[in-house]
Short mmCIF file of C-alpha atoms and ligand atoms in Angstrom, two decimals:
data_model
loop_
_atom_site.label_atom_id
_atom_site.label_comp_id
_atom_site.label_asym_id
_atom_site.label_seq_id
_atom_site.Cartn_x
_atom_site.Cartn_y
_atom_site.Cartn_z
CA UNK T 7 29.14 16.04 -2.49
CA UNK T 8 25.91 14.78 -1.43
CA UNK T 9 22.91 17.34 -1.35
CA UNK T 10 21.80 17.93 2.19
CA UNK T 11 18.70 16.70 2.18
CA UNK T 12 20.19 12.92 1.25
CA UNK T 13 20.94 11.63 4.29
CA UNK T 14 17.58 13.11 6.20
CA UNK T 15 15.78 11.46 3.42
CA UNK T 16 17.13 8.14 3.61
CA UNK T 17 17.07 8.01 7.52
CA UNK T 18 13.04 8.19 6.61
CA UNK T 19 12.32 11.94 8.13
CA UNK T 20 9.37 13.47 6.42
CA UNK T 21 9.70 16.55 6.57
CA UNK T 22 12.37 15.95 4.88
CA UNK T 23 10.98 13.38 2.36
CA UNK T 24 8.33 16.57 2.36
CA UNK T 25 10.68 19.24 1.15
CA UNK T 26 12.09 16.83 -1.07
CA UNK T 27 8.93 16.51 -3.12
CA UNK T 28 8.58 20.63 -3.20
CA UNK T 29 12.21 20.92 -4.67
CA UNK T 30 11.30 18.20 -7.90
CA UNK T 31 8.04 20.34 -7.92
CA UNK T 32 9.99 23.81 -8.15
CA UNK T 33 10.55 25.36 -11.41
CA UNK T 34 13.35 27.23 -10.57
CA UNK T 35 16.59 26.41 -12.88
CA UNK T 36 18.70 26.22 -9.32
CA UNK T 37 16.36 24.05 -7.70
CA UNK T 38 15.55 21.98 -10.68
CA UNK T 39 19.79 20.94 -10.91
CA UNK T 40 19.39 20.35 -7.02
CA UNK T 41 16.63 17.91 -7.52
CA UNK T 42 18.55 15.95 -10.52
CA UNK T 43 21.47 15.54 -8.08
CA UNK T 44 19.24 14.57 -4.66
CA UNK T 45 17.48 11.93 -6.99
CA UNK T 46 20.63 10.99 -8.15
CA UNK T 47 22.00 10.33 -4.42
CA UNK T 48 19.13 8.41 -3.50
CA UNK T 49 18.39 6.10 -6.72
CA UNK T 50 20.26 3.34 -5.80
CA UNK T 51 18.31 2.94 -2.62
CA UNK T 52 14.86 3.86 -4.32
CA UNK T 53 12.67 1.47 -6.76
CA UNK T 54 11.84 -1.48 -3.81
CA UNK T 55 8.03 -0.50 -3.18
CA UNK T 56 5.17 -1.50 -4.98
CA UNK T 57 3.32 0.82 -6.78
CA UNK T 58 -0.10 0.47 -7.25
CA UNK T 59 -2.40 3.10 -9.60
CA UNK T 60 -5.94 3.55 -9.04
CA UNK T 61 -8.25 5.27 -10.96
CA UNK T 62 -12.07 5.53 -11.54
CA UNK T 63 -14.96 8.33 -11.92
CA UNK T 64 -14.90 11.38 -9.11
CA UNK T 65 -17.66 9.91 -6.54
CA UNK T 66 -16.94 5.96 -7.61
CA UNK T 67 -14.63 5.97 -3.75
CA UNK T 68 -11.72 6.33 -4.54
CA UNK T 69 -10.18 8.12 -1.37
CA UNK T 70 -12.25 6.06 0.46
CA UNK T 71 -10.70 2.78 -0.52
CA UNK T 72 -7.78 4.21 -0.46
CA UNK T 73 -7.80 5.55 3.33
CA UNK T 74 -9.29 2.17 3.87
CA UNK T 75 -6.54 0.25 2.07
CA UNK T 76 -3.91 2.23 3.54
CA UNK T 77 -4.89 2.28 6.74
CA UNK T 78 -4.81 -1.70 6.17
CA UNK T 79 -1.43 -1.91 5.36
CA UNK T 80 -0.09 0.76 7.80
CA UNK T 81 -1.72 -1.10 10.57
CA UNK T 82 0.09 -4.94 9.28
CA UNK T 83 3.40 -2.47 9.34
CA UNK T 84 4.10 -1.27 5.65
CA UNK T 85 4.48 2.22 5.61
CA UNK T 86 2.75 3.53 2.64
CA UNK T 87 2.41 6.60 0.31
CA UNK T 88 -0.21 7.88 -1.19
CA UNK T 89 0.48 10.40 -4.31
CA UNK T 90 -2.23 12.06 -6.70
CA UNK T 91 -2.34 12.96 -10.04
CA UNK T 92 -5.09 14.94 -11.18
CA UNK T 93 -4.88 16.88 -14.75
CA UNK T 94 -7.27 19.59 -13.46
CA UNK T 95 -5.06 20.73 -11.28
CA UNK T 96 -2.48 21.36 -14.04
CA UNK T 97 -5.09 23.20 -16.40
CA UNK T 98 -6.50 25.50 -13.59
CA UNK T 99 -4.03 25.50 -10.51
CA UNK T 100 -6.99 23.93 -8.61
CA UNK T 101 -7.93 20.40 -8.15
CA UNK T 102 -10.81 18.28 -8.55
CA UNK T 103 -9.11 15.87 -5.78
CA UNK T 104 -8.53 18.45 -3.29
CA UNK T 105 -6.34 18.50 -0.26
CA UNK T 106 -5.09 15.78 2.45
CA UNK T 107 -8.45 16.17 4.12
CA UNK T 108 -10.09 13.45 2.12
CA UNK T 109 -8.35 10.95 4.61
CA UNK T 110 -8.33 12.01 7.85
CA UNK T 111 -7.52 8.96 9.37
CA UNK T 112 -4.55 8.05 6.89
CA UNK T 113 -3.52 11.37 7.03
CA UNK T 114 -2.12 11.27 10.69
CA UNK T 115 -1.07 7.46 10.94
CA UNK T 116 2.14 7.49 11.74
CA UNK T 117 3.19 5.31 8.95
CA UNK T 118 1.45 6.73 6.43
CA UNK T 119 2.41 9.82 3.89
CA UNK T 120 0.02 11.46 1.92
CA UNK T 121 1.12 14.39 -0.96
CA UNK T 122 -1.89 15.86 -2.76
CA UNK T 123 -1.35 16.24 -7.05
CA UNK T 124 1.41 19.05 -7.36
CA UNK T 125 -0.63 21.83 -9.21
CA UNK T 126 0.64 23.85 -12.46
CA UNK T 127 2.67 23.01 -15.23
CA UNK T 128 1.26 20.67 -18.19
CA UNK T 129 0.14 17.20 -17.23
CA UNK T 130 3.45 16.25 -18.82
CA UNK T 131 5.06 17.75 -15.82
CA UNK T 132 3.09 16.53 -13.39
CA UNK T 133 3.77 13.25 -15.06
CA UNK T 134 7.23 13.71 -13.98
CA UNK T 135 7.21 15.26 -11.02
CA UNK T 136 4.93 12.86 -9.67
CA UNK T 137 7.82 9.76 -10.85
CA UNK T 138 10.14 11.67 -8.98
CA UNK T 139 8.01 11.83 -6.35
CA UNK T 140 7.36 8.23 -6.14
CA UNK T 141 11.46 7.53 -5.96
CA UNK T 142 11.50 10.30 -3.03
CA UNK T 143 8.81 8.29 -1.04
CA UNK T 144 10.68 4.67 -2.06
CA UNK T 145 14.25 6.25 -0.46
CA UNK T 146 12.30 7.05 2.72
CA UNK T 147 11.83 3.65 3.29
CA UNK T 148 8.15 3.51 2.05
CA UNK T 149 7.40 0.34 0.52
CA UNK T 150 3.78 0.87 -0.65
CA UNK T 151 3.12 3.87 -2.85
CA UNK T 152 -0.82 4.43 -3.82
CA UNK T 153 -0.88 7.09 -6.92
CA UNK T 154 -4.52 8.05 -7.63
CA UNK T 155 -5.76 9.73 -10.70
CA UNK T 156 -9.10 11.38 -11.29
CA UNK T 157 -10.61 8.90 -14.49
CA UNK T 158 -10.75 11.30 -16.87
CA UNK T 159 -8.56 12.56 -19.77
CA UNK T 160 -4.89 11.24 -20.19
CA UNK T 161 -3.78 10.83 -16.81
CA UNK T 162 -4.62 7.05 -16.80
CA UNK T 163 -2.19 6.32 -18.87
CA UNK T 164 0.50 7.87 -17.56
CA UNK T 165 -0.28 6.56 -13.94
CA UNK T 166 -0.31 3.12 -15.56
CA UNK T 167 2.99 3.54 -17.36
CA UNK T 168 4.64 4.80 -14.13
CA UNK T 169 3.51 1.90 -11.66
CA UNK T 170 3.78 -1.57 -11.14
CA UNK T 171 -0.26 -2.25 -11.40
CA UNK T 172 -3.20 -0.62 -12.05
CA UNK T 173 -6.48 -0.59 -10.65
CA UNK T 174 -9.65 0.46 -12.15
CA UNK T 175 -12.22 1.30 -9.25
CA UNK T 176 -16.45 0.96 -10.77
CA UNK T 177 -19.87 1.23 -9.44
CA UNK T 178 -22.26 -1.72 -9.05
CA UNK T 179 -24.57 -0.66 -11.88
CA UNK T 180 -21.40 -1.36 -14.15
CA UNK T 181 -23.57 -3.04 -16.57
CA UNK T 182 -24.83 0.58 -17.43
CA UNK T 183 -21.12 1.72 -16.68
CA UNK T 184 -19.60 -0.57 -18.80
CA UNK T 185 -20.72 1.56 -22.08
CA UNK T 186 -18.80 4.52 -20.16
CA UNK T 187 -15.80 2.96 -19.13
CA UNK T 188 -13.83 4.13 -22.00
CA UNK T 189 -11.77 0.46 -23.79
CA UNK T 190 -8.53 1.72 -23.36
CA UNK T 191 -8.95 2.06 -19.94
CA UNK T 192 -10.34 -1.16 -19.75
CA UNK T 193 -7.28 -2.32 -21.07
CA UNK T 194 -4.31 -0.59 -18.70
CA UNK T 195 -6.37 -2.48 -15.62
CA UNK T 196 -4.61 -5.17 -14.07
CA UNK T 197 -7.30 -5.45 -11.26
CA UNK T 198 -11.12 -3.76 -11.60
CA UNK T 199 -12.60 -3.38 -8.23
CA UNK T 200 -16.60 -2.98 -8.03
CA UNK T 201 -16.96 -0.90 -5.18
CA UNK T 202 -19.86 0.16 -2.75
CA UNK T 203 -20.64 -2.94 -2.86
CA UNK T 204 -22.32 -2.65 0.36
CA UNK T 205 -24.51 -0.75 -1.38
CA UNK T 206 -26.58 -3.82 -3.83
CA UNK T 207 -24.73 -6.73 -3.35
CA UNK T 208 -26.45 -8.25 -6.06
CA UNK T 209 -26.13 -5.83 -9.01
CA UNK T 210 -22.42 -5.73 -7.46
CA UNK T 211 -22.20 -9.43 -8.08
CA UNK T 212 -23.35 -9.24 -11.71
CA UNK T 213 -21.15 -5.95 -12.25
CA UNK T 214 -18.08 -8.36 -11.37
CA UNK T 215 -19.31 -11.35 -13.34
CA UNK T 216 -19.89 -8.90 -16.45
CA UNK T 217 -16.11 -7.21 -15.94
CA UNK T 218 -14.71 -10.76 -15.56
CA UNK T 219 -15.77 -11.66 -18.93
CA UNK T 220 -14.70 -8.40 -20.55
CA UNK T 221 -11.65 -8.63 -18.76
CA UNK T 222 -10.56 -12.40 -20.30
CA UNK T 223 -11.64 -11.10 -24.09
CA UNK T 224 -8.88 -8.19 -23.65
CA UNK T 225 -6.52 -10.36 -22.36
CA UNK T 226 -3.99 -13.11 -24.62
CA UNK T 227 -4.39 -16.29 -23.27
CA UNK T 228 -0.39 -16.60 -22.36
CA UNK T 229 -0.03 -13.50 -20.61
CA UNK T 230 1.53 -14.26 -17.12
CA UNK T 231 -1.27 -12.42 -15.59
CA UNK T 232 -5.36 -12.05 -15.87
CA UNK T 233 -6.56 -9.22 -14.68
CA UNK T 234 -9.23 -10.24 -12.35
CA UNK T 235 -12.45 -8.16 -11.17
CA UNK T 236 -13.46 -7.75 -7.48
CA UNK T 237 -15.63 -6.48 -5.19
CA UNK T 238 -15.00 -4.54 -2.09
CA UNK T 239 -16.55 -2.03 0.23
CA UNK T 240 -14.24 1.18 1.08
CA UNK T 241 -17.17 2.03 3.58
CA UNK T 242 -17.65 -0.99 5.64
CA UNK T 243 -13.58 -2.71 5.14
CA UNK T 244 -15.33 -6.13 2.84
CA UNK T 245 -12.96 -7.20 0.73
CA UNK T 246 -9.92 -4.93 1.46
CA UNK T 247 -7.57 -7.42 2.24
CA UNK T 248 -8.51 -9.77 -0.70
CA UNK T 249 -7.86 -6.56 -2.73
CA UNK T 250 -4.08 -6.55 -1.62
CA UNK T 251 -3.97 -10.38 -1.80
CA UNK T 252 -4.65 -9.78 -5.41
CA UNK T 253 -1.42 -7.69 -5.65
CA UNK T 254 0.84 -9.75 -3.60
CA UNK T 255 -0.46 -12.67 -6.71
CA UNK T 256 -0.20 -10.01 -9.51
CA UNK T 257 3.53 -9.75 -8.00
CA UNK T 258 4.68 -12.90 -8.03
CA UNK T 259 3.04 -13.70 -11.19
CA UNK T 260 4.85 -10.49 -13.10
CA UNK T 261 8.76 -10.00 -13.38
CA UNK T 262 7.69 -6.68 -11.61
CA UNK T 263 11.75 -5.32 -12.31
CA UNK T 264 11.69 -6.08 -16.28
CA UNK T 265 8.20 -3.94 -16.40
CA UNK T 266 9.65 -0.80 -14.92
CA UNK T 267 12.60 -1.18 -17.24
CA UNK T 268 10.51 -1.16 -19.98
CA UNK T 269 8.62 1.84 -18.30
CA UNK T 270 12.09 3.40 -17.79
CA UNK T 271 13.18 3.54 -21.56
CA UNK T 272 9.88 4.47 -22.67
CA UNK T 273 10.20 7.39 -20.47
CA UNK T 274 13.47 8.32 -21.60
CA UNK T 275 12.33 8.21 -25.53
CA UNK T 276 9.69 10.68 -24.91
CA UNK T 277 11.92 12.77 -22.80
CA UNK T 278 14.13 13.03 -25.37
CA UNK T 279 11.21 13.46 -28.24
CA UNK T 280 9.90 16.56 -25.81
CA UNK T 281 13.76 17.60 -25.72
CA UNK T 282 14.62 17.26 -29.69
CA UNK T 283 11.40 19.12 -30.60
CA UNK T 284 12.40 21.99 -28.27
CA UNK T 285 15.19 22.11 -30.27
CA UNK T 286 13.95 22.31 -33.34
CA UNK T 287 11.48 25.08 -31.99
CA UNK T 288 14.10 27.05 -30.56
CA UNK T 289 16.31 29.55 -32.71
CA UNK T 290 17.62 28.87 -35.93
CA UNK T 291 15.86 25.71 -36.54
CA UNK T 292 12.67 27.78 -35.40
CA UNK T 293 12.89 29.36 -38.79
CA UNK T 294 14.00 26.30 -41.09
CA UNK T 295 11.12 24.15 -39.84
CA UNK T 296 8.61 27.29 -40.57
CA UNK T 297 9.91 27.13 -43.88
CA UNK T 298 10.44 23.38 -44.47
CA UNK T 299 6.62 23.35 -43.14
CA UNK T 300 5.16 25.61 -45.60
CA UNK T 301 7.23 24.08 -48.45
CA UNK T 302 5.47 20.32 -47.09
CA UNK T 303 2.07 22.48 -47.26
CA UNK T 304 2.96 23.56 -50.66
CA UNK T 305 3.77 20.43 -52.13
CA UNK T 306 7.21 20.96 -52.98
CA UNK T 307 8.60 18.75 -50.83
CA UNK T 308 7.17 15.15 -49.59
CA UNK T 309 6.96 15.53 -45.44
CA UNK T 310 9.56 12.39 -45.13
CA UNK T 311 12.06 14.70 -47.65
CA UNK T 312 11.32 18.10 -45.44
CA UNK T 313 12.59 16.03 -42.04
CA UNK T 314 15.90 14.25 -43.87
CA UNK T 315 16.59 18.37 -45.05
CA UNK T 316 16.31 19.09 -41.30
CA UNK T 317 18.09 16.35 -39.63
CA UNK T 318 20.85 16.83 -42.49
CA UNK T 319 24.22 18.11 -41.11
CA UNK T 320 24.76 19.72 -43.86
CA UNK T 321 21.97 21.73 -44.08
CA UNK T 322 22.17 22.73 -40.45
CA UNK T 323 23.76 25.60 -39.28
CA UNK T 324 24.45 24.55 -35.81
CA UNK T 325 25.26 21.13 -34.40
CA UNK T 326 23.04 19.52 -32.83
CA UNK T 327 23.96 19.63 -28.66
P1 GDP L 15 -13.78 9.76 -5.06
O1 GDP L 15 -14.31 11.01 -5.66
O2 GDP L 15 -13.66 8.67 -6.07
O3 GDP L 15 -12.51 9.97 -4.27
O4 GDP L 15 -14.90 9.24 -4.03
P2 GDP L 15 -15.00 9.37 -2.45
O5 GDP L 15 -14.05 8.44 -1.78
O6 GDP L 15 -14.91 10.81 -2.07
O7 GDP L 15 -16.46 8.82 -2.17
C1 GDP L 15 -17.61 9.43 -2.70
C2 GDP L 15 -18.81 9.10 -1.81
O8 GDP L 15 -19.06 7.71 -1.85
C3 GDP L 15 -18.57 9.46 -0.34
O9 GDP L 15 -19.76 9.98 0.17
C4 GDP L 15 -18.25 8.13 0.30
O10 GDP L 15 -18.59 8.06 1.65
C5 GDP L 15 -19.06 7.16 -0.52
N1 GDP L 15 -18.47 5.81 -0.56
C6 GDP L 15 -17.19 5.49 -0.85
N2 GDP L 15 -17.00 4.15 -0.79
C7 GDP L 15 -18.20 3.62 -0.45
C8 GDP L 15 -18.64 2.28 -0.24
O11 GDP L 15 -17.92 1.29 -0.32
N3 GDP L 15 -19.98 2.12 0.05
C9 GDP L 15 -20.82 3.16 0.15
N4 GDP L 15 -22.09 2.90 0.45
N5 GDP L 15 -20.44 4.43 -0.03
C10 GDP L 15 -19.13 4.67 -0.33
#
């Protein structure tokens, strides 16, 4: 039987697409198996948005382009979501991001949903609750879904291993910035956007001139796509649109489907790493890997010896589930 909230989800009701969210974000064991089976219900109509991450420094705009860019698109007819994921929120139960009030506009167009980060739990869960998330917004019929992530700490990656693209967001004086902007972040951009632009429209120039270069040495020459650096202006609207025409290019220059497969069973391996290392934490095993450990430590066994003894069915008391 279909969970309840299926069908108001799919006919597009948010407050229903609302309560949705809250139920992947509870931690109860009753809710958690009634999340499972509403994502099951609604996963063959989910997965036809884009999804776009955005990152970049607290201050560098980002809720600002993103009201801007959302607004853009709600206003051309795309109805668009806008998610957050901010590890703060996960270590402290506050958030550096703070609440829907960032966009005021966005906030009550009628095509437009906004969810600030879900707070608590380790980043790993808001990892996941923020995928399911995304499939929740995509059966409501949204077909644009923003995730933003505060740049700083592990986050980035995850966004960029859960979308489609990823956008870095920088400041004009990126020349400076560019020592900052940490290589591997560098790397999981598919579009860098110099923003504020507005602001000194020549150093703004040079900032994208400088990020174009450093964009084509990370990049192999036969990938389908070069990431590309822009310039925009949350503030004043310049160069909004050419931001999305740069998406609408990045996706029909990417097989966009064979990505999020590939994001798909990367997901599921570390699921099931997280799951076999509970495991191996929990009861019995608890107390053969405490000893297989200090035997490693003690030299009397080789580490790659110590794992065979505890993945041996022999040696194991219980099956493994
Ligand atoms: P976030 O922390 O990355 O989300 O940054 P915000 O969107 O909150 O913006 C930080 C500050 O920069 C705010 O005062 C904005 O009004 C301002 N700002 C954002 N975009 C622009 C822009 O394009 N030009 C100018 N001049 N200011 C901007």
């Amino acid at each position: 039987m279909a969970h309840p909230l299926t069908a108001p989800l799919l006919s597009g009701q948010r407050r229903a697409l609302a309560r949705a969210i809250t139920l992947t974000e509870s931690t109860r064991t009753e809710h958690e198996a009634q999340a499972q089976q509403l994502l099951t219900d609604v996963l063959p109509h989910a997965g036809k948005s884009i999804r776009v991450g955005l990152t970049g420094v607290p201050g560098v705009g980002k809720s600002t382009l993103i009201e801007a860019l959302g607004l853009h698109l709600a206003d051309a007819g795309h109805r668009v979501a806008v998610l957050a994921v901010d590890p703060s929120s996960a270590r402290t139960g506050g958030s550096i991001m703070g609440d829907k009030t960032r966009m005021p506009r966005l906030t009550v167009h009628p095509h437009a949903f906004i969810r600030p980060s879900p707070s608590g739990g380790a980043l790993g869960g808001v990892a996941r609750r923020t995928r399911e998330a995304m499939t929740m917004c995509e059966a409501a019929g949204y077909d644009v879904v923003l995730v933003e992530t505060v740049g700083v700490g592990q986050s980035e990656t995850q966004v960029a291993a859960m979308t489609d693209l990823f956008v870095l967001l920088t400041l004009p004086n990126a020349g400076d910035e560019l020592q900052g902007i940490k290589r591997g972040i560098m790397e999981l951009a598919d579009l860098c956007v110099v923003n504020k632009a507005d602001a000194d429209s020549k150093a703004a120039t040079r900032a994208q001139t400088e990020l174009t270069a450093a964009l084509r040495l990370l990049t192999p020459h036969d990938a389908p796509w070069r990431p590309r650096a822009l310039q925009a202006s949350a503030l004043t609207g310049k160069g909004i649109p050419e931001l999305w025409t740069a998406v609408e290019a990045y996706r029909k220059a990417v097989d966009v489907r064979q990505k999020r497969q590939g994001q798909t069973a990367l997901w599921f391996d570390e699921l099931l790493r997280e799951a076999a290392w509970r495991v191996f934490q929990a009861g019995t095993d608890s107390e053969r890997l405490r000893r297989l450990r200090a035997e490693v430590l003690g030299g009397a066994l080789t580490p790659v010896q110590a794992v065979h003894r505890l993945l041996s069915p022999t040696e194991r008391k219980e099956p493994l589930p």
